[in-house]
Tab-separated table of C-alpha atoms in Angstrom:
chain	number	residue	atom	x	y	z
L	1	UNK	CA	-4.925	2.799	46.757
L	2	UNK	CA	-4.538	5.165	49.689
L	3	UNK	CA	-3.944	3.498	53.032
L	4	UNK	CA	-3.767	5.184	56.415
L	5	UNK	CA	-2.772	3.171	59.456
L	6	UNK	CA	-2.988	4.649	62.930
L	7	UNK	CA	-1.057	3.444	65.956
L	8	UNK	CA	-0.188	4.563	69.459
L	9	UNK	CA	-3.543	4.433	71.179
L	10	UNK	CA	-4.032	2.875	74.587
L	11	UNK	CA	-5.070	3.391	78.181
L	12	UNK	CA	-3.620	6.321	80.097
L	13	UNK	CA	-4.434	8.101	83.326
L	14	UNK	CA	-5.760	11.627	83.351
L	15	UNK	CA	-2.901	14.088	83.048
L	16	UNK	CA	-0.819	11.655	81.042
L	17	UNK	CA	0.426	11.745	77.474
L	18	UNK	CA	0.225	9.666	74.323
L	19	UNK	CA	1.597	10.088	70.826
L	20	UNK	CA	-0.448	8.815	67.918
L	21	UNK	CA	1.098	8.042	64.553
L	22	UNK	CA	-0.472	7.618	61.147
L	23	UNK	CA	1.505	5.990	58.361
L	24	UNK	CA	0.302	6.817	54.856
L	25	UNK	CA	0.800	5.101	51.528
L	26	UNK	CA	-0.694	5.106	48.046
L	27	UNK	CA	-0.327	8.768	47.147
L	28	UNK	CA	2.328	11.488	47.342
L	29	UNK	CA	2.034	12.198	51.048
L	30	UNK	CA	3.848	15.523	50.987
L	31	UNK	CA	1.305	17.103	48.622
L	32	UNK	CA	-1.714	16.841	50.895
L	33	UNK	CA	-3.000	18.199	54.153
L	34	UNK	CA	-3.628	15.695	56.933
L	35	UNK	CA	-5.988	15.696	59.857
L	36	UNK	CA	-6.930	13.950	63.067
L	37	UNK	CA	-10.525	13.419	64.093
L	38	UNK	CA	-12.118	11.563	66.993
L	39	UNK	CA	-15.368	9.872	67.839
L	40	UNK	CA	-16.446	9.288	71.409
L	41	UNK	CA	-19.053	6.643	72.281
L	42	UNK	CA	-22.505	7.850	71.312
L	43	UNK	CA	-21.214	11.022	69.697
L	44	UNK	CA	-20.506	12.216	66.187
L	45	UNK	CA	-17.047	12.251	64.737
L	46	UNK	CA	-15.366	15.610	65.315
L	47	UNK	CA	-12.357	17.531	64.104
L	48	UNK	CA	-9.287	17.543	66.372
L	49	UNK	CA	-6.325	18.934	64.446
L	50	UNK	CA	-5.050	19.565	60.937
L	51	UNK	CA	-1.751	20.300	59.253
L	52	UNK	CA	-1.008	21.587	55.798
L	53	UNK	CA	1.277	19.905	53.288
L	54	UNK	CA	4.513	21.426	54.576
L	55	UNK	CA	3.739	21.430	58.268
L	56	UNK	CA	3.895	25.202	58.280
L	57	UNK	CA	0.252	25.685	59.218
L	58	UNK	CA	-1.656	23.864	61.924
L	59	UNK	CA	-5.199	24.126	63.219
L	60	UNK	CA	-6.827	22.829	66.366
L	61	UNK	CA	-10.223	22.362	67.910
L	62	UNK	CA	-10.714	24.653	70.879
L	63	UNK	CA	-11.087	21.641	73.161
L	64	UNK	CA	-7.501	20.480	72.525
L	65	UNK	CA	-5.703	23.746	71.860
L	66	UNK	CA	-2.618	24.059	74.056
L	67	UNK	CA	-2.621	20.342	74.912
L	68	UNK	CA	-2.324	18.565	71.544
L	69	UNK	CA	0.277	19.096	68.826
L	70	UNK	CA	0.022	17.845	65.270
L	71	UNK	CA	3.166	17.372	63.203
L	72	UNK	CA	4.313	15.513	60.117
L	73	UNK	CA	7.421	13.925	58.688
L	74	UNK	CA	7.144	13.932	54.909
L	75	UNK	CA	10.245	11.783	54.541
L	76	UNK	CA	8.538	9.058	56.570
L	77	UNK	CA	5.018	9.614	55.161
L	78	UNK	CA	3.775	9.931	58.720
L	79	UNK	CA	1.649	12.365	60.665
L	80	UNK	CA	1.668	12.532	64.454
L	81	UNK	CA	-0.587	13.742	67.231
L	82	UNK	CA	1.132	14.439	70.523
L	83	UNK	CA	-1.481	14.514	73.269
L	84	UNK	CA	-0.559	15.948	76.655
L	85	UNK	CA	-2.576	16.690	79.787
L	86	UNK	CA	-5.140	14.142	78.729
L	87	UNK	CA	-8.619	14.295	80.215
L	88	UNK	CA	-11.317	11.617	80.512
L	89	UNK	CA	-13.340	13.534	77.916
L	90	UNK	CA	-10.558	12.893	75.391
L	91	UNK	CA	-11.556	9.215	75.399
L	92	UNK	CA	-12.461	8.296	71.829
L	93	UNK	CA	-11.425	6.446	68.727
L	94	UNK	CA	-8.946	8.684	66.924
L	95	UNK	CA	-8.890	8.680	63.140
L	96	UNK	CA	-6.301	9.926	60.713
L	97	UNK	CA	-7.566	11.426	57.454
L	98	UNK	CA	-6.012	12.680	54.242
L	99	UNK	CA	-7.386	15.714	52.464
L	100	UNK	CA	-7.948	16.461	48.777
L	101	UNK	CA	-6.016	19.708	49.030
L	102	UNK	CA	-2.619	20.821	50.272
L	103	UNK	CA	-3.986	23.334	52.743
L	104	UNK	CA	-5.999	22.495	55.824
L	105	UNK	CA	-7.906	25.600	56.809
L	106	UNK	CA	-11.374	24.183	56.131
L	107	UNK	CA	-11.057	20.541	57.075
L	108	UNK	CA	-14.351	18.830	57.876
L	109	UNK	CA	-15.511	15.265	58.429
L	110	UNK	CA	-17.584	15.227	55.252
L	111	UNK	CA	-14.779	16.655	53.170
L	112	UNK	CA	-12.146	14.020	53.800
L	113	UNK	CA	-11.843	11.380	51.083
L	114	UNK	CA	-9.489	8.988	52.895
L	115	UNK	CA	-9.646	7.591	56.413
L	116	UNK	CA	-7.774	5.181	58.592
L	117	UNK	CA	-9.530	2.582	60.727
L	118	UNK	CA	-8.818	4.378	63.968
L	119	UNK	CA	-7.014	3.773	67.240
L	120	UNK	CA	-8.679	3.786	70.644
L	121	UNK	CA	-7.564	6.217	73.332
L	122	UNK	CA	-8.966	5.683	76.816
L	123	UNK	CA	-8.257	8.185	79.564
L	124	UNK	CA	-9.092	7.043	83.073
L	125	UNK	CA	-9.919	9.442	85.871
């Protein structure tokens, strides 16, 4: 059974940084693309960032490009999201997700078979 467990969320002031982690188990982590999504209060879940199986390709939503960095450590079965220059509009529950494929170019909410339970990020102004 695939399990994804996020950590690292919390309260931070605007302009600050946080690093989210997602520990995976239950399948061969290094074979699959991973992604981060977020859901703000009253809004739909949206794509944030994705990384392919090797870490050689990454993709970002326009809203976080240049501020967030996704990375992975296949030896530790963990994917990370480094978030810098945080803004109040980044406030959301952040979810880790595991893809069916090794590449990540077309990652969507509906296409992800496995999800974590999420970690809350609150950015105060």
